[in-house]
Short mmCIF file of C-alpha atoms in Angstrom, two decimals:
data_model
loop_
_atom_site.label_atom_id
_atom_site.label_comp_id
_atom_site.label_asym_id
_atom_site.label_seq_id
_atom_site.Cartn_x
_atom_site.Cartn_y
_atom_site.Cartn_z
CA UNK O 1 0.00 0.00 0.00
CA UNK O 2 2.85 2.24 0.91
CA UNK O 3 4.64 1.89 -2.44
CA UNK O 4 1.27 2.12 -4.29
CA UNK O 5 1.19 5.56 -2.21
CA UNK O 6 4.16 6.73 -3.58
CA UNK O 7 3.81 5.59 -7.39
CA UNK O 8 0.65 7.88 -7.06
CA UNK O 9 2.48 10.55 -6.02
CA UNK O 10 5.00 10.31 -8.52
CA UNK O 11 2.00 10.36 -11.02
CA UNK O 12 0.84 13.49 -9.94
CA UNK O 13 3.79 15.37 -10.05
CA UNK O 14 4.78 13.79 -13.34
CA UNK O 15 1.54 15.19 -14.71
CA UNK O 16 1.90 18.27 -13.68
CA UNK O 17 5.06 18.86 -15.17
CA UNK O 18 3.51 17.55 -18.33
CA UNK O 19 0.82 19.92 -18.05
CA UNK O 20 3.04 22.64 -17.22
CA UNK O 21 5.40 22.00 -20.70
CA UNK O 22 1.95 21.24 -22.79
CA UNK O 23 0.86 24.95 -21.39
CA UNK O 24 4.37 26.55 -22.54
CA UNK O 25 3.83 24.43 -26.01
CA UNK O 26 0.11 25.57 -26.45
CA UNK O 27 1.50 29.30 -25.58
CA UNK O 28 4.31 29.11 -28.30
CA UNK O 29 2.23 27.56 -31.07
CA UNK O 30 -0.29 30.73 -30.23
CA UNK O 31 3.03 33.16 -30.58
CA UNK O 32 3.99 31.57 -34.22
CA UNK O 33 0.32 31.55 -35.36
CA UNK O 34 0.03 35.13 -34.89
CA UNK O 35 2.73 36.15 -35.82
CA UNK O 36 4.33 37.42 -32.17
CA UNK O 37 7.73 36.86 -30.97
CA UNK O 38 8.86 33.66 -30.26
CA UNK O 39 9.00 33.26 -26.55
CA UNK O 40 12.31 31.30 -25.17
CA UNK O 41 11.28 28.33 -23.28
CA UNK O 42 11.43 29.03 -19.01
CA UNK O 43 15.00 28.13 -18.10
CA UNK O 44 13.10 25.22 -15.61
CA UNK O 45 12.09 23.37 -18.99
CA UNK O 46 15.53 22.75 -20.20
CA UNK O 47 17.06 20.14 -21.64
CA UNK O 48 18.39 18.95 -18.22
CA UNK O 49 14.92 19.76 -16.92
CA UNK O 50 13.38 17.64 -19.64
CA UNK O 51 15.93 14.47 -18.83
CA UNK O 52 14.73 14.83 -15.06
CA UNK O 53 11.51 14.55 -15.99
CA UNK O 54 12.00 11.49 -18.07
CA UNK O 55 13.71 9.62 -15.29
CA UNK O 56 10.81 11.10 -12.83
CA UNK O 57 7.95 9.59 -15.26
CA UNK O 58 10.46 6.26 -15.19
CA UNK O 59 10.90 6.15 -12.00
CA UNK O 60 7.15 6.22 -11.51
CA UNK O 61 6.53 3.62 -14.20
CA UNK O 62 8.69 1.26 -11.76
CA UNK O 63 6.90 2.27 -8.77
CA UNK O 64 3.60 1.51 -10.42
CA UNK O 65 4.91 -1.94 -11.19
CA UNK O 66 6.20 -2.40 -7.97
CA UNK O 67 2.85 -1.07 -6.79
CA UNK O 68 1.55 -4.20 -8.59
CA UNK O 69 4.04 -7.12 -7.77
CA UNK O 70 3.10 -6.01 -4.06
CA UNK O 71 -0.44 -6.54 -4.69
CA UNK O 72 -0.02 -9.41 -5.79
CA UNK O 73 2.13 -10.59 -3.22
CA UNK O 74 -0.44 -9.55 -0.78
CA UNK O 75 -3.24 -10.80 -2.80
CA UNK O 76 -1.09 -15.07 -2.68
CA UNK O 77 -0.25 -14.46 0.79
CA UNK O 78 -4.38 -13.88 1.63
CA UNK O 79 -4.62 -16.85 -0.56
CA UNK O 80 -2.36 -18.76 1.19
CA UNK O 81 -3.55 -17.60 5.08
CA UNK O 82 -7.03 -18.63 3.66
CA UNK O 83 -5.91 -22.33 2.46
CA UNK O 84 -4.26 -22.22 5.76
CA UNK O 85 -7.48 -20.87 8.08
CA UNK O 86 -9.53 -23.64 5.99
CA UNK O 87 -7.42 -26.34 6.93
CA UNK O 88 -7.46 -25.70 10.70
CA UNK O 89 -11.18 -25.45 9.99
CA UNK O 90 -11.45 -28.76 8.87
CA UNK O 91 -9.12 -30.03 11.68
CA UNK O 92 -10.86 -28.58 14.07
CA UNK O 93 -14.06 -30.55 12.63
CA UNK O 94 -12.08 -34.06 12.58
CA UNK O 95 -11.12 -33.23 16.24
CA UNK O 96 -15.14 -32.58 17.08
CA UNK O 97 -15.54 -35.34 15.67
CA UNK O 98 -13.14 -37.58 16.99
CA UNK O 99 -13.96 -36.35 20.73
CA UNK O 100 -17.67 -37.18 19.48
CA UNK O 101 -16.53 -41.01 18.79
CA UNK O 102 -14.32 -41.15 21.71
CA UNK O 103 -17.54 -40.15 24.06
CA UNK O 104 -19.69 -42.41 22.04
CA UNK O 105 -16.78 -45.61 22.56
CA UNK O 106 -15.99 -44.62 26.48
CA UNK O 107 -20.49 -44.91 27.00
CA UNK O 108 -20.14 -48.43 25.09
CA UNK O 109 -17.67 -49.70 27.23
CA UNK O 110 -19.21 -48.53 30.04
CA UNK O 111 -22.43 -50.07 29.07
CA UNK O 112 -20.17 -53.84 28.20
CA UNK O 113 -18.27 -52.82 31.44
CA UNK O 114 -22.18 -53.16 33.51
CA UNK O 115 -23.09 -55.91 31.06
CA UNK O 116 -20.04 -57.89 32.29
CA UNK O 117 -20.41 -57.26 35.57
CA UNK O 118 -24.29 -58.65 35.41
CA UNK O 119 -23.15 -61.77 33.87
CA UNK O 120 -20.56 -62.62 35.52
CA UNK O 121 -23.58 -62.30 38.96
CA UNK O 122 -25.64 -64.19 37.13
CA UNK O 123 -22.90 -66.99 36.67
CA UNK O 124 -22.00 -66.52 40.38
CA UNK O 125 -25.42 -67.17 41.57
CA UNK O 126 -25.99 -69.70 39.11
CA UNK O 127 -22.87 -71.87 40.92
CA UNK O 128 -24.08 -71.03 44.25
CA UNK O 129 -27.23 -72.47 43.47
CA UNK O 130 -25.79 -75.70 41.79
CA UNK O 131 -24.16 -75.86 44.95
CA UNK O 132 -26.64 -76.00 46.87
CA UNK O 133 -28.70 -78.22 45.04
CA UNK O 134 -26.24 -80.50 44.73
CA UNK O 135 -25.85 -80.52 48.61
CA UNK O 136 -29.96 -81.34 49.32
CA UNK O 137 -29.12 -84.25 46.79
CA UNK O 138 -27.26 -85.88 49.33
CA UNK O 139 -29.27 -88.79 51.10
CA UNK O 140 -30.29 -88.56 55.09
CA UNK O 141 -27.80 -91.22 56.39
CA UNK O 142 -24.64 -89.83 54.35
CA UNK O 143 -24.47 -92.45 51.85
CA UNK O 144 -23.61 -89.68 49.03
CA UNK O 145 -25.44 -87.76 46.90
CA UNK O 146 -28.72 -89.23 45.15
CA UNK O 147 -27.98 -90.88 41.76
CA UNK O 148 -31.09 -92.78 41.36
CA UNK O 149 -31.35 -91.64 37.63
CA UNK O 150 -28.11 -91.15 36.61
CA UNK O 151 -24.00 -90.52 37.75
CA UNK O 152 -22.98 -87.84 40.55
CA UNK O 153 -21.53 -86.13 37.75
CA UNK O 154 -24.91 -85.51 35.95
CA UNK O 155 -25.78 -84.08 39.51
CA UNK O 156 -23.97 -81.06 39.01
CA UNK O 157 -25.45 -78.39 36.94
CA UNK O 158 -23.60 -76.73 34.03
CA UNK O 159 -24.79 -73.10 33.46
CA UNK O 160 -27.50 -72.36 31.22
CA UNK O 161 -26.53 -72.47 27.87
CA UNK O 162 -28.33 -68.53 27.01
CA UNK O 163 -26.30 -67.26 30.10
CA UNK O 164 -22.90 -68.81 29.21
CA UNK O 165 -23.03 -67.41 25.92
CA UNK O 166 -24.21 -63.89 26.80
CA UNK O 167 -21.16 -63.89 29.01
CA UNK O 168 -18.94 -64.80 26.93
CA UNK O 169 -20.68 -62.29 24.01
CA UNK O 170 -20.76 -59.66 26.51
CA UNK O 171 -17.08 -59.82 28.00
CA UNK O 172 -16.18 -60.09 24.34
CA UNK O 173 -18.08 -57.06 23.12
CA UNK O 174 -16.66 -55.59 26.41
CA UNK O 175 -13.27 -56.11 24.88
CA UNK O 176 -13.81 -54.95 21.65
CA UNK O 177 -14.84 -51.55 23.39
CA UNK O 178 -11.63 -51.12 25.01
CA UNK O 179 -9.84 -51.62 21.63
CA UNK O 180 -12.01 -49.10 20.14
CA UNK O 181 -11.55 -46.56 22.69
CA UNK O 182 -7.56 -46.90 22.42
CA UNK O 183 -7.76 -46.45 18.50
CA UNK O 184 -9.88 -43.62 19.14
CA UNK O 185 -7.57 -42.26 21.72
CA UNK O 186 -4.30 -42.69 19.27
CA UNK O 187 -6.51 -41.06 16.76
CA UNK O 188 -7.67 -37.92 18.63
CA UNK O 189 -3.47 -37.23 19.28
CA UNK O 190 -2.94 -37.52 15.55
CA UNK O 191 -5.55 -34.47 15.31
CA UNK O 192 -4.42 -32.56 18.28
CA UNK O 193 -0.64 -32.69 16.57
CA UNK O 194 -1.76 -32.31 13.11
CA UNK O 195 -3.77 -29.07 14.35
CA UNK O 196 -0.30 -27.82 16.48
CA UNK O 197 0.87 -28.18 13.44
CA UNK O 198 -1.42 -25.92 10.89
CA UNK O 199 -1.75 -23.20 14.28
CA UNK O 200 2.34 -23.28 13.55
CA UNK O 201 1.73 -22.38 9.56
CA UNK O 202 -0.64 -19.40 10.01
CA UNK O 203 1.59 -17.88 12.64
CA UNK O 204 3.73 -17.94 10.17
CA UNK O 205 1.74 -16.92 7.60
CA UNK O 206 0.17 -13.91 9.66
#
């Protein structure tokens, strides 16, 4: 903006001076045309003045293209800041959405964490009671346990096969969570470093 200033100002005094030597031309055609005396040109429009104001009307012609190169530099480097503001934009948005995920993984494995814990009751209390069964099984005079239809090993009661596998589906699913919720936590550092990282550029850029 500053160099733009001063190519303008160069302008204006270039024109001037132009105006100035068109009035002295305009004055001297009049003087031949009717037949006056031919007026000597002002000593400020002499040949020295003349070269001066050549280099002057150069010297603007470079400002006014260093006028432009610096717009345009300004003009990539707002180009550039922008690509670089968009970018932490759309970081930003990964890392809402990554915290989103995380939230969403850390409630699941809360919810498998409860799940597990119920199951693995329900399996408790399920022995307990097999236990106890298996002790009213056991005849009066402490002959053993009753095996009228079958072995003392068909006595004992395995868990039911719906609970078993809901355990095991549940501590499984349980698992899975966790894993989830690390990936999502290795993830969400990638994000926070990749935004460091673009914060870094438009410092630099600014």
């Amino acid at each position: 903006a500053e160099r733009a200033e001063r190519a303008d100002r160069l302008m204006m005094m270039t024109m001037g001076s132009m105006s100035g030597t068109m009035r002295h031309a305009g004055a001297l055609a009049a003087n031949i045309a009717g037949g006056g005396p031919v007026q000597p040109p002002p000593p400020h429009e002499s040949p020295s003045v003349m070269h001066a104001l050549e280099e002057a009307r150069a010297a603007a012609a470079a400002a006014m293209t260093a006028a432009d190169q610096a717009r345009h530099q300004a003009a990539r480097e707002r180009h550039e800041r922008q690509a670089v503001e968009d970018e932490l934009t759309d970081a930003r948005d990964a890392l809402a959405e990554e915290q989103r995920r995380r939230e969403r993984a850390e409630h699941a494995a809360a919810v498998s964490f409860d799940d597990a814990e119920y199951a693995r009751e329900l399996l408790h209390e399920h022995a307990v009671a097999s236990a106890s069964a298996k002790v009213r099984s056991v005849r009066p005079n402490g002959e053993g346990p009753n095996v009228g239809e079958g072995s003392g090993a068909s006595a004992r009661r395995d868990p039911p096969p719906g609970v078993a596998s809901a355990a095991q589906a549940t501590l499984q699913a349980a698992a899975e969570a966790a894993s989830l919720l690390e990936e999502l936590k290795g993830g969400l550092r990638a994000t926070l470093e990749q935004q460091r990282h673009l914060q870094q550029a438009q410092r630099e850029a600014a």
